[in-house]
Short mmCIF file of C-alpha atoms and ligand atoms in Angstrom, two decimals:
data_model
loop_
_atom_site.label_atom_id
_atom_site.label_comp_id
_atom_site.label_asym_id
_atom_site.label_seq_id
_atom_site.Cartn_x
_atom_site.Cartn_y
_atom_site.Cartn_z
CA MET A 1 4.81 -23.89 -9.19
CA ASN A 2 4.09 -20.94 -6.92
CA PRO A 3 4.31 -22.31 -3.30
CA LEU A 4 2.00 -19.47 -2.14
CA THR A 5 -0.76 -20.06 -4.76
CA GLY A 6 -0.27 -23.86 -5.05
CA ASN A 7 -0.74 -23.47 -8.85
CA SER A 8 1.26 -22.37 -11.81
CA CYS A 9 0.54 -18.66 -11.48
CA PRO A 10 4.11 -17.42 -11.22
CA LYS A 11 5.15 -15.45 -8.09
CA VAL A 12 6.37 -11.93 -8.75
CA THR A 13 10.02 -11.75 -7.58
CA ILE A 14 12.68 -9.06 -7.43
CA PRO A 15 14.41 -10.62 -10.44
CA SER A 16 11.18 -10.79 -12.35
CA ILE A 17 10.47 -7.12 -11.61
CA GLN A 18 13.99 -6.20 -12.93
CA GLU A 19 13.53 -8.40 -15.96
CA LYS A 20 10.34 -6.35 -16.80
CA LYS A 21 12.61 -3.34 -17.20
CA GLN A 22 14.88 -5.15 -19.62
CA ARG A 23 11.89 -6.28 -21.67
CA ARG A 24 10.35 -2.73 -21.56
CA GLU A 25 7.17 -4.14 -19.87
CA ALA A 26 5.41 -1.75 -17.58
CA ILE A 27 5.53 -2.55 -13.92
CA THR A 28 2.26 -2.04 -11.89
CA CYS A 29 2.18 -1.16 -8.18
CA LEU A 30 -0.61 -0.14 -5.87
CA THR A 31 -0.89 0.44 -2.16
CA ALA A 32 -3.09 -1.75 -0.07
CA TYR A 33 -3.35 -1.80 3.83
CA ASP A 34 -5.78 -4.64 4.69
CA TYR A 35 -6.80 -8.17 3.77
CA ALA A 36 -9.66 -7.32 1.43
CA THR A 37 -8.05 -4.62 -0.66
CA ALA A 38 -4.72 -6.48 -0.84
CA ARG A 39 -6.57 -9.56 -2.00
CA LEU A 40 -8.37 -7.63 -4.72
CA VAL A 41 -5.22 -5.94 -5.85
CA ASP A 42 -3.21 -9.22 -5.95
CA GLU A 43 -6.07 -11.06 -7.81
CA ALA A 44 -6.17 -8.27 -10.36
CA GLY A 45 -2.54 -9.12 -11.30
CA ILE A 46 -0.76 -6.11 -9.96
CA ASP A 47 3.00 -6.71 -9.72
CA MET A 48 3.76 -5.05 -6.34
CA VAL A 49 1.61 -4.37 -3.36
CA LEU A 50 2.93 -1.56 -1.22
CA VAL A 51 1.77 -1.29 2.37
CA GLY A 52 2.67 2.48 2.13
CA ASP A 53 2.83 4.87 5.09
CA SER A 54 0.11 6.80 3.19
CA LEU A 55 -1.92 4.57 5.52
CA ALA A 56 -1.45 7.35 7.98
CA MET A 57 -3.53 9.81 5.70
CA VAL A 58 -5.94 7.64 3.90
CA VAL A 59 -6.91 5.14 6.55
CA LEU A 60 -5.89 6.65 9.86
CA GLY A 61 -6.95 10.25 8.96
CA HIS A 62 -3.69 12.09 9.80
CA ASP A 63 -2.71 15.15 7.83
CA THR A 64 0.77 13.79 6.87
CA THR A 65 2.39 10.46 6.81
CA LEU A 66 4.68 11.27 9.86
CA PRO A 67 2.59 10.00 12.78
CA VAL A 68 2.22 6.38 11.66
CA THR A 69 4.07 3.98 13.93
CA MET A 70 6.04 0.72 13.40
CA ASP A 71 3.38 -1.20 15.28
CA GLU A 72 0.64 0.26 13.01
CA MET A 73 2.59 -0.55 9.89
CA LEU A 74 3.41 -4.02 10.98
CA HIS A 75 -0.32 -4.68 11.89
CA HIS A 76 -1.39 -3.67 8.35
CA THR A 77 1.48 -5.41 6.62
CA ARG A 78 0.45 -8.69 8.37
CA ALA A 79 -3.10 -8.20 7.14
CA ALA A 80 -1.92 -7.72 3.58
CA ARG A 81 0.44 -10.72 3.83
CA ARG A 82 -2.50 -12.92 4.53
CA ALA A 83 -4.05 -11.88 1.24
CA VAL A 84 -1.14 -11.50 -1.17
CA ARG A 85 -0.21 -14.69 -3.10
CA ARG A 86 1.33 -13.52 -6.37
CA ALA A 87 2.43 -9.98 -6.00
CA LEU A 88 5.70 -8.78 -4.38
CA LEU A 89 4.80 -7.45 -0.92
CA VAL A 90 6.71 -4.31 0.03
CA ALA A 91 6.38 -2.45 3.33
CA ASP A 92 7.10 1.24 3.86
CA MET A 93 9.45 2.04 6.74
CA PRO A 94 7.58 4.85 8.66
CA TYR A 95 9.15 8.14 9.74
CA ALA A 96 11.68 7.84 12.48
CA SER A 97 12.05 4.11 12.18
CA TYR A 98 15.29 4.39 10.24
CA HIS A 99 16.47 7.91 11.12
CA VAL A 100 17.91 7.47 14.58
CA SER A 101 20.50 4.86 14.22
CA MET A 102 21.70 2.17 11.80
CA GLU A 103 21.20 -0.56 14.34
CA GLU A 104 17.59 0.56 15.07
CA ALA A 105 16.89 0.84 11.21
CA ILE A 106 18.11 -2.66 10.53
CA ARG A 107 16.08 -4.10 13.54
CA ASN A 108 12.91 -2.29 12.33
CA ALA A 109 13.37 -3.42 8.78
CA ALA A 110 13.93 -7.02 9.82
CA ARG A 111 10.62 -6.89 11.77
CA PHE A 112 8.81 -6.28 8.51
CA VAL A 113 10.31 -9.41 6.99
CA LYS A 114 10.33 -11.65 10.02
CA GLU A 115 7.14 -10.67 11.88
CA ALA A 116 4.89 -9.38 8.97
CA GLY A 117 6.11 -11.35 5.84
CA ALA A 118 7.21 -8.44 3.73
CA GLU A 119 9.56 -9.33 0.85
CA ALA A 120 11.23 -5.89 0.79
CA VAL A 121 11.09 -2.49 2.51
CA LYS A 122 10.96 1.10 1.11
CA VAL A 123 12.88 4.00 2.54
CA GLU A 124 12.74 7.69 1.46
CA GLY A 125 15.79 9.64 0.64
CA GLY A 126 18.73 9.44 -1.83
CA GLU A 127 22.46 9.67 -1.26
CA LYS A 128 22.02 9.90 2.48
CA ARG A 129 20.39 6.45 2.54
CA ALA A 130 23.01 4.69 0.53
CA VAL A 131 24.86 3.20 3.48
CA LEU A 132 21.61 2.08 5.10
CA VAL A 133 20.56 0.30 1.76
CA GLU A 134 23.88 -1.52 1.81
CA ARG A 135 23.50 -2.53 5.49
CA LEU A 136 19.97 -3.75 4.88
CA LEU A 137 21.09 -5.90 1.90
CA GLU A 138 23.78 -7.38 4.08
CA ALA A 139 20.90 -8.37 6.39
CA GLU A 140 19.17 -9.98 3.35
CA ILE A 141 16.42 -7.23 3.24
CA PRO A 142 15.83 -5.95 -0.36
CA VAL A 143 15.20 -2.19 -0.63
CA VAL A 144 13.05 0.01 -2.76
CA GLY A 145 14.40 3.64 -2.84
CA HIS A 146 12.11 6.69 -3.05
CA ILE A 147 13.22 10.14 -4.10
CA GLY A 148 11.66 13.39 -5.35
CA LEU A 149 8.64 14.53 -3.38
CA THR A 150 9.36 12.30 -0.37
CA PRO A 151 6.25 12.85 1.91
CA GLN A 152 8.24 12.30 5.06
CA SER A 153 10.25 15.53 4.08
CA VAL A 154 6.90 17.56 4.04
CA HIS A 155 8.10 20.12 6.67
CA ARG A 156 11.42 20.74 5.02
CA PHE A 157 9.76 21.16 1.59
CA GLY A 158 7.16 23.47 3.07
CA GLY A 159 4.25 21.30 1.87
CA PHE A 160 3.62 18.58 -0.75
CA LYS A 161 5.39 20.41 -3.60
CA VAL A 162 6.77 19.07 -6.86
CA GLN A 163 10.49 18.65 -6.57
CA GLY A 164 13.37 18.59 -9.17
CA LYS A 165 12.61 21.88 -10.92
CA SER A 166 15.95 23.58 -10.82
CA LEU A 167 19.18 22.50 -12.41
CA ALA A 168 20.81 22.00 -9.00
CA ALA A 169 17.82 19.94 -7.85
CA ILE A 170 17.90 17.85 -11.02
CA GLU A 171 21.62 17.20 -10.51
CA GLN A 172 20.95 16.10 -6.93
CA LEU A 173 18.14 13.71 -8.00
CA MET A 174 20.55 12.12 -10.55
CA ARG A 175 23.15 11.64 -7.83
CA ASP A 176 20.52 10.28 -5.43
CA ALA A 177 19.33 7.77 -8.07
CA ALA A 178 22.81 6.65 -8.89
CA ALA A 179 23.70 6.31 -5.26
CA LEU A 180 20.67 4.12 -4.48
CA GLU A 181 21.37 1.93 -7.51
CA GLY A 182 25.01 1.69 -6.53
CA SER A 183 24.13 0.63 -3.03
CA GLY A 184 21.91 -2.14 -4.23
CA ALA A 185 18.34 -0.83 -4.19
CA PHE A 186 16.33 -3.03 -6.67
CA ALA A 187 13.80 -0.36 -7.62
CA LEU A 188 13.26 3.36 -7.19
CA VAL A 189 9.97 5.27 -6.65
CA LEU A 190 10.02 8.68 -8.21
CA GLU A 191 7.41 10.86 -6.79
CA GLY A 192 6.25 14.40 -7.70
CA ILE A 193 8.92 15.32 -10.19
CA PRO A 194 8.69 16.83 -13.79
CA ARG A 195 8.21 14.20 -16.50
CA GLU A 196 11.43 15.28 -18.18
CA VAL A 197 13.46 14.57 -15.07
CA ALA A 198 11.78 11.20 -14.32
CA ALA A 199 12.61 10.24 -17.94
CA MET A 200 16.33 11.18 -17.49
CA VAL A 201 16.56 9.20 -14.19
CA THR A 202 14.86 6.20 -15.86
CA ARG A 203 17.39 6.22 -18.78
CA HIS A 204 20.33 6.54 -16.52
CA VAL A 205 19.73 3.87 -13.96
CA GLY A 206 19.58 0.17 -14.59
CA ILE A 207 17.04 -0.59 -11.94
CA PRO A 208 13.30 0.00 -12.55
CA THR A 209 11.82 3.39 -11.78
CA ILE A 210 8.20 3.40 -10.62
CA GLY A 211 6.50 6.73 -10.92
CA ILE A 212 3.80 8.64 -9.05
CA GLY A 213 3.28 12.09 -10.40
CA ALA A 214 6.38 11.53 -12.51
CA GLY A 215 4.94 11.18 -15.91
CA PRO A 216 4.57 8.21 -18.32
CA ASP A 217 8.31 7.52 -19.08
CA CYS A 218 9.03 5.68 -15.86
CA ASP A 219 9.34 1.80 -15.93
CA GLY A 220 6.22 1.43 -13.97
CA GLN A 221 3.51 3.35 -12.15
CA VAL A 222 2.20 3.27 -8.56
CA LEU A 223 -0.96 4.95 -7.11
CA VAL A 224 -2.47 5.15 -3.78
CA LEU A 225 -5.43 2.76 -3.94
CA HIS A 226 -7.85 5.13 -2.19
CA ASP A 227 -7.09 7.76 -4.81
CA LEU A 228 -7.72 5.37 -7.72
CA LEU A 229 -11.00 4.20 -6.10
CA GLY A 230 -12.31 7.72 -5.34
CA LEU A 231 -12.29 7.01 -1.67
CA GLY A 232 -10.49 10.19 -0.66
CA PHE A 233 -11.74 13.26 1.10
CA GLN A 234 -9.41 15.91 -0.46
CA PRO A 235 -9.59 16.98 -4.19
CA PRO A 236 -7.38 14.52 -6.00
CA ALA A 237 -3.90 15.58 -7.08
CA LYS A 238 -3.33 16.35 -10.77
CA PHE A 239 -1.57 13.09 -11.36
CA VAL A 240 -4.35 10.88 -9.97
CA ARG A 241 -6.64 9.06 -12.31
CA GLN A 242 -9.72 8.04 -10.52
CA TYR A 243 -11.09 4.83 -11.87
CA ALA A 244 -14.15 4.53 -9.59
CA ASN A 245 -16.21 6.68 -7.25
CA LEU A 246 -16.35 4.38 -4.22
CA ARG A 247 -17.12 7.26 -1.83
CA GLY A 248 -20.36 7.91 -3.79
CA ILE A 249 -21.14 4.18 -3.98
CA ILE A 250 -20.47 3.51 -0.28
CA GLY A 251 -22.37 6.59 0.73
CA ALA A 252 -25.44 5.54 -1.25
CA ALA A 253 -25.38 2.01 0.07
CA VAL A 254 -25.13 3.13 3.67
CA ALA A 255 -27.90 5.67 3.16
CA ASN A 256 -30.13 2.90 1.56
CA PHE A 257 -29.42 0.68 4.64
CA ARG A 258 -30.43 3.41 6.97
CA GLY A 259 -33.65 4.10 4.93
CA ASP A 260 -34.63 0.43 4.98
CA VAL A 261 -34.17 0.07 8.69
CA GLU A 262 -35.96 3.19 9.43
CA ALA A 263 -38.89 2.03 7.19
CA ARG A 264 -38.74 -1.35 8.81
CA THR A 265 -38.28 -3.03 5.38
CA PHE A 266 -34.99 -4.66 6.53
CA PRO A 267 -34.65 -7.38 7.40
CA ALA A 268 -37.21 -9.11 5.33
CA GLU A 269 -38.85 -12.48 6.07
CA SER A 270 -36.40 -14.16 3.69
CA GLU A 271 -33.50 -12.57 5.68
CA SER A 272 -34.70 -13.96 8.99
CA TYR A 273 -33.98 -17.34 10.77
CA HIS A 274 -36.80 -19.55 11.99
CA LEU A 275 -37.40 -22.19 14.67
CA PRO A 276 -37.94 -25.74 13.49
CA PRO A 277 -41.67 -26.66 13.36
CA GLU A 278 -41.44 -29.13 16.25
CA THR A 279 -40.00 -26.47 18.49
CA VAL A 280 -42.83 -24.13 17.42
CA HIS A 281 -45.30 -26.92 18.44
CA GLU A 282 -43.60 -27.42 21.86
CA LEU A 283 -43.78 -23.69 22.47
CA GLN A 284 -47.48 -23.64 21.52
CA ASP A 285 -48.14 -26.59 23.86
CA LEU A 286 -46.29 -24.75 26.79
CA ALA A 287 -48.24 -21.61 26.02
CA ALA A 288 -51.53 -23.51 26.03
CA ARG A 289 -50.54 -24.97 29.58
CA GLY A 290 -49.75 -21.36 30.61
CA SER A 291 -46.10 -22.07 31.18
CA VAL A 292 -44.89 -19.46 28.65
CA ARG A 293 -46.61 -16.49 27.22
O1 KIV B 301 3.07 5.51 1.09
C1 KIV B 301 2.77 5.51 -0.13
O2 KIV B 301 1.67 5.34 -0.52
C2 KIV B 301 3.92 5.63 -1.03
C3 KIV B 301 3.62 5.77 -2.52
C4 KIV B 301 3.09 7.19 -2.81
C5 KIV B 301 4.75 5.42 -3.34
O3 KIV B 301 5.01 5.80 -0.61
#
C-alpha cells in the first residue's frame, strides 16, 4: 500500500531506483516546477520528478540557472510536492546555497526535506562535493550527484559547452563519479558529455546514471519538461527530443480567445449565469412601479 496514493500503486523509492539499474530497466526523470505539470508527470508514471534549477531559465526567464534563490526553489518544490504521489521528488540545490559553508549547505538541504517535502536533493560537482554528500547523508538527506556540463559552472566553462572531451577531462569525470558513489550519492546525473564517456561512467559505477545530452547508454534519461513539450523560446539543443509543440498550441488558443472576445462571440448564452425566474418577476414588478430602471 502506498500511503501517498492510498492504493496499491507502489511508491518509487531510492532502493527501487537502484534496483532498476540491477535489472537493467531504464529510469525516467523529468523536471516539473508546479502543481499541474508535476501532477501530469507523476500520473504518466515517470520515476523521478526533479524540481530543477532550470526553473530559473524556463519559468523565470533568466539567462542562466545562477540567479534562482532558495526561497524560489522551496516555493516551487512545495507546489510539486502537493501533486506528486508516486514518483521520487528531488529538489535541486540552487547556486550559492551549498558553496559558502558546510553548515549553511546542510541547513539549506534540510529545508527542502522539512519545509517542502523533497525526498532527496541534487548538487552539482564531483570530487569537491564528496564531503558534502557524506555530511548530507549523516543528516538523513539522500543526494543525487551531477557532473559533466554542470550549468552552475557556466562562467568557468565559458558557456553551455559539452564537457569530457579530452583524456584529462575523461579521467577527472571518472574520479568525480567514483568519489560521489564512494561518498554515498544514490544516483548521478551525467549532463552534456560524449556518449562514449557516459557509457564508461555507467559501467564503472554501481549507482544509476541518468543522462541528459549524454547518449543512450546511461541507466536512465532526464529532460527539462519545457524542452520536451516545445514550450521554449530558444532553438532546442541537439539532445532534446520535442514530443509536442505547446508553444504553438497555447499561442493559437490565446489568439482564438482574443478573436472571440473582440468579435463578441465569447461568452455565449450557454456560458452565462441567469437569475431565477422569481427574481426576474420581482425585478419586473419593481421596474413597473418605477423603483428600478
Ligand atoms: O535543473 C535541471 O533541470 C537539471 C537537469 C538538467 C538535470 O539539473
